Short mmCIF file of C-alpha atoms in Angstrom, two decimals:
data_model
loop_
_atom_site.label_atom_id
_atom_site.label_comp_id
_atom_site.label_asym_id
_atom_site.label_seq_id
_atom_site.Cartn_x
_atom_site.Cartn_y
_atom_site.Cartn_z
CA MET C 1 15.35 94.15 76.46
CA SER C 2 18.66 96.75 75.75
CA GLN C 3 19.79 98.34 78.90
CA LYS C 4 20.19 102.97 78.31
CA TYR C 5 21.43 105.32 81.43
CA ILE C 6 21.16 108.81 82.29
CA GLU C 7 23.97 111.17 83.80
CA VAL C 8 22.64 113.43 86.49
CA SER C 9 24.70 115.79 88.78
CA GLY C 10 23.35 117.02 91.88
CA LYS C 11 24.29 118.78 95.49
CA THR C 12 24.58 115.09 96.56
CA ILE C 13 24.58 111.76 96.20
CA GLU C 14 19.89 112.13 97.27
CA ASP C 15 19.50 115.14 94.83
CA ALA C 16 21.09 113.64 92.37
CA LEU C 17 19.17 110.13 92.56
CA ALA C 18 16.37 112.21 92.87
CA GLU C 19 16.28 114.63 89.56
CA ALA C 20 17.05 111.46 87.20
CA LEU C 21 14.42 109.46 88.24
CA ALA C 22 12.16 112.93 87.72
CA THR C 23 13.27 113.13 84.20
CA LEU C 24 13.31 109.11 84.16
CA ASN C 25 9.91 109.47 85.76
CA MET C 26 10.24 105.92 86.90
CA ASP C 27 11.00 104.94 90.94
CA ARG C 28 13.97 103.48 92.61
CA ASP C 29 13.34 100.16 91.90
CA SER C 30 12.97 100.55 88.73
CA VAL C 31 16.93 100.82 88.32
CA SER C 32 20.34 100.91 89.34
CA VAL C 33 22.99 103.56 90.38
CA GLU C 34 26.77 104.22 90.37
CA ILE C 35 27.61 107.08 91.59
CA ILE C 36 30.68 108.60 88.96
CA GLU C 37 31.76 111.09 91.79
CA LYS C 38 31.22 112.04 95.13
CA PRO C 39 30.37 115.67 96.63
CA LYS C 40 32.80 117.55 97.70
CA SER C 41 32.79 120.67 99.55
CA GLY C 42 36.01 122.68 99.41
CA PHE C 43 36.60 125.34 101.36
CA LEU C 44 33.67 127.60 102.13
CA GLY C 45 32.40 127.28 99.32
CA ILE C 46 35.50 126.96 97.21
CA GLY C 47 36.47 124.00 95.21
CA ALA C 48 32.79 122.26 95.54
CA VAL C 49 32.35 119.32 94.10
CA PRO C 50 28.61 118.47 92.60
CA ALA C 51 28.07 114.18 93.30
CA LYS C 52 27.88 112.92 89.90
CA ILE C 53 26.36 109.60 89.47
CA ARG C 54 25.29 107.12 86.28
CA VAL C 55 21.43 106.06 85.86
CA SER C 56 20.62 102.57 84.45
CA TYR C 57 17.58 101.03 83.74
CA GLU C 58 15.96 98.57 81.23
CA TYR C 59 15.18 99.97 78.16
CA SER C 60 12.24 97.31 75.93
CA LYS C 61 10.93 97.45 72.63
CA ALA C 62 8.12 98.95 74.08
CA ASP C 63 9.65 101.06 75.44
CA LYS C 64 11.54 102.36 72.69
CA THR C 65 8.74 102.55 69.42
CA ARG C 66 6.69 104.67 72.33
CA ASP C 67 9.21 107.02 72.38
CA PHE C 68 9.54 106.84 68.60
CA LEU C 69 6.29 107.97 67.90
CA GLU C 70 5.31 110.13 70.44
CA GLU C 71 8.88 111.71 69.02
CA LEU C 72 7.15 112.13 66.31
CA PHE C 73 3.78 113.01 66.77
CA LYS C 74 5.46 115.36 68.28
CA LEU C 75 6.93 116.55 64.73
CA MET C 76 4.00 116.19 63.28
CA LYS C 77 1.95 118.49 65.69
CA MET C 78 -0.96 115.52 65.90
CA GLU C 79 -2.08 115.30 69.40
CA ALA C 80 -2.10 110.78 69.79
CA ALA C 81 -2.10 108.92 72.61
CA VAL C 82 0.07 105.68 72.61
CA THR C 83 -1.39 101.89 73.99
CA ILE C 84 1.09 99.00 73.83
CA GLY C 85 0.43 95.48 74.57
CA GLU C 86 2.52 93.22 75.79
CA GLU C 87 4.88 91.62 73.70
CA GLU C 88 3.99 88.25 72.40
CA GLU C 89 5.67 85.60 70.37
CA GLY C 90 8.58 88.48 69.24
CA ARG C 91 5.08 91.46 68.59
CA LEU C 92 3.73 94.65 69.43
CA ASN C 93 0.78 95.51 69.42
CA VAL C 94 -0.12 99.49 69.03
CA SER C 95 -3.05 101.11 69.37
CA LEU C 96 -3.19 105.42 68.17
CA SER C 97 -6.30 106.99 69.23
CA GLY C 98 -6.93 110.81 68.80
CA ASP C 99 -8.99 113.32 67.34
CA GLU C 100 -7.05 113.50 63.60
CA MET C 101 -7.09 109.04 63.52
CA GLY C 102 -9.38 109.46 60.17
CA LEU C 103 -5.71 111.70 58.94
CA MET C 104 -3.92 109.10 60.11
CA ILE C 105 -5.15 105.81 58.74
CA GLY C 106 -6.21 107.62 55.42
CA ARG C 107 -6.78 106.28 51.81
CA ARG C 108 -6.88 102.41 52.32
CA GLY C 109 -5.35 102.55 55.22
CA GLU C 110 -2.29 103.48 53.30
CA ASN C 111 -0.52 105.98 55.64
CA LEU C 112 -1.32 103.45 58.84
CA ASP C 113 0.79 101.56 56.74
CA ALA C 114 3.77 103.75 55.91
CA LEU C 115 3.68 104.40 59.37
CA GLN C 116 3.76 100.94 61.03
CA TYR C 117 7.18 100.18 58.28
CA ILE C 118 8.67 103.44 59.05
CA THR C 119 8.33 102.42 63.13
CA ASN C 120 9.50 98.67 62.24
CA LEU C 121 12.59 100.05 60.52
CA ALA C 122 13.33 102.25 63.85
CA VAL C 123 12.18 99.40 65.93
CA ASN C 124 14.71 97.72 64.68
CA LYS C 125 17.75 99.15 64.13
CA ASN C 126 20.40 97.90 65.75
CA GLU C 127 18.93 95.32 66.85
CA THR C 128 19.71 92.25 67.20
CA ASP C 129 16.63 90.71 68.43
CA ARG C 130 13.96 91.93 65.93
CA VAL C 131 10.24 92.74 66.48
CA ARG C 132 6.75 93.16 64.38
CA VAL C 133 5.55 96.40 65.58
CA ASN C 134 2.02 96.48 64.30
CA ILE C 135 -0.05 99.63 64.99
CA ASP C 136 -3.92 100.34 65.01
CA THR C 137 -5.97 102.69 65.65
CA GLU C 138 -9.84 103.04 65.78
CA ASN C 139 -9.48 99.00 65.17
CA TYR C 140 -9.54 99.83 61.51
CA ARG C 141 -7.70 97.10 60.20
CA GLU C 142 -10.25 94.50 62.17
CA LYS C 143 -12.70 96.34 59.91
CA ARG C 144 -11.21 96.03 57.23
CA GLU C 145 -10.26 92.20 56.81
CA GLU C 146 -13.52 91.89 57.31
CA SER C 147 -15.40 94.09 54.22
CA LEU C 148 -12.64 92.88 52.65
CA GLU C 149 -13.79 89.56 53.39
CA ARG C 150 -17.58 90.20 52.13
CA LEU C 151 -15.63 91.87 49.35
CA ALA C 152 -14.10 88.71 48.55
CA LYS C 153 -17.17 86.73 48.65
CA ARG C 154 -19.34 88.61 46.71
CA VAL C 155 -16.92 88.24 44.22
CA ALA C 156 -16.62 84.30 44.11
CA ASP C 157 -20.14 84.46 44.09
CA LYS C 158 -19.57 86.59 40.54
CA VAL C 159 -17.03 84.25 39.46
CA LEU C 160 -18.81 80.58 39.66
CA LYS C 161 -22.29 82.38 38.64
CA TYR C 162 -20.88 83.68 35.38
CA GLY C 163 -17.82 82.01 34.71
CA ARG C 164 -15.37 84.96 33.75
CA SER C 165 -13.01 86.58 36.30
CA VAL C 166 -12.99 89.14 38.02
CA SER C 167 -10.22 91.70 38.80
CA LEU C 168 -10.79 94.14 42.34
CA GLU C 169 -9.05 97.04 42.76
CA PRO C 170 -5.44 97.78 43.42
CA MET C 171 -4.01 96.54 46.95
CA PRO C 172 -1.66 96.72 48.93
CA PRO C 173 0.22 93.65 49.44
CA SER C 174 -1.14 93.23 53.51
CA GLU C 175 -4.71 93.28 52.19
CA ARG C 176 -3.97 90.94 48.68
CA ARG C 177 -2.53 88.08 51.60
CA VAL C 178 -6.65 88.81 53.35
CA VAL C 179 -8.39 88.21 49.86
CA HIS C 180 -5.78 85.06 48.73
CA ALA C 181 -6.94 83.40 52.65
CA PHE C 182 -9.46 84.02 52.28
CA LEU C 183 -10.40 82.33 49.23
CA GLN C 184 -7.31 79.86 49.48
CA ASP C 185 -10.51 76.71 50.58
CA TYR C 186 -13.34 78.31 48.17
CA LYS C 187 -14.28 75.44 45.89
CA GLY C 188 -14.05 75.71 42.56
CA ILE C 189 -12.34 79.12 43.08
CA THR C 190 -8.67 80.31 42.79
CA THR C 191 -6.61 83.65 43.38
CA PHE C 192 -3.62 84.60 41.71
CA SER C 193 -1.57 88.59 41.89
CA THR C 194 -0.70 90.18 38.74
CA GLY C 195 0.71 93.59 38.04
CA SER C 196 3.08 96.22 39.73
CA GLU C 197 2.79 98.24 42.97
CA PRO C 198 1.40 100.18 43.60
CA GLN C 199 -0.74 98.71 40.88
CA ARG C 200 -0.55 95.73 41.47
CA ARG C 201 -4.32 93.79 42.25
CA VAL C 202 -5.90 89.93 42.28
CA ILE C 203 -7.86 88.47 40.21
CA VAL C 204 -10.63 85.79 40.94
CA ALA C 205 -10.89 83.22 38.65
CA PRO C 206 -12.39 80.01 38.18
CA ALA C 207 -10.27 76.99 40.00
CA GLY C 208 -9.38 75.62 35.92
CA ALA C 209 -8.19 79.40 34.94
CA GLN C 210 -5.36 78.86 36.63
CA ASN C 211 -1.81 78.41 35.91
CA LYS C 212 1.58 77.89 36.86
CA ARG C 213 2.61 82.05 36.53
CA GLU C 214 -0.38 82.09 38.01
CA ARG C 215 0.08 79.84 41.52
CA ASP C 216 3.58 81.73 42.13
CA SER C 217 1.60 85.17 42.39
CA LYS C 218 -0.65 84.85 45.75
CA LYS C 219 1.19 87.77 46.64
#
């Protein structure tokens, strides 16, 4: 949690405060006010000085995340509603909704992963207390994880039946981790990754095929 502030001028302190609250879309109890300069009426209106105040408010990681995403979607000319849950154990879960979420997801979630990556960079910039921002839309990630687990089971059963290794299609790190985790206790099966990004892929193999290089490739 950090603090931000805006400075606002008005004919009176009350006018300046009302403008600040309207700008921030906040209520009086959510801000602190410092009077920088009191208003002066001057003589016959000549030399009048407006009131100037500094209005401070708490700026959470959730606020920072929302502001970044809404500004990004504005630049992209894309309509998207941003819903952010409470921060828990250093994590923020963000749900996006709108008519163009298929485009936002991209092929196998690549666009969604890229959005999540740059959002984490932006939100944690110049911060010592970092937070992990997880972004999802239309429950895509849960559906994709379930799909990957079904695939992993089918392939593992095939490997056990024929005794031959099977190479899966290239996947991003997050999806490879799902496969490794799902099959880590699968009797008679081992998994490892091979290749370089973005063509790195999971190999599902009989347990006897594992060697040291493979044990070091669970990524």
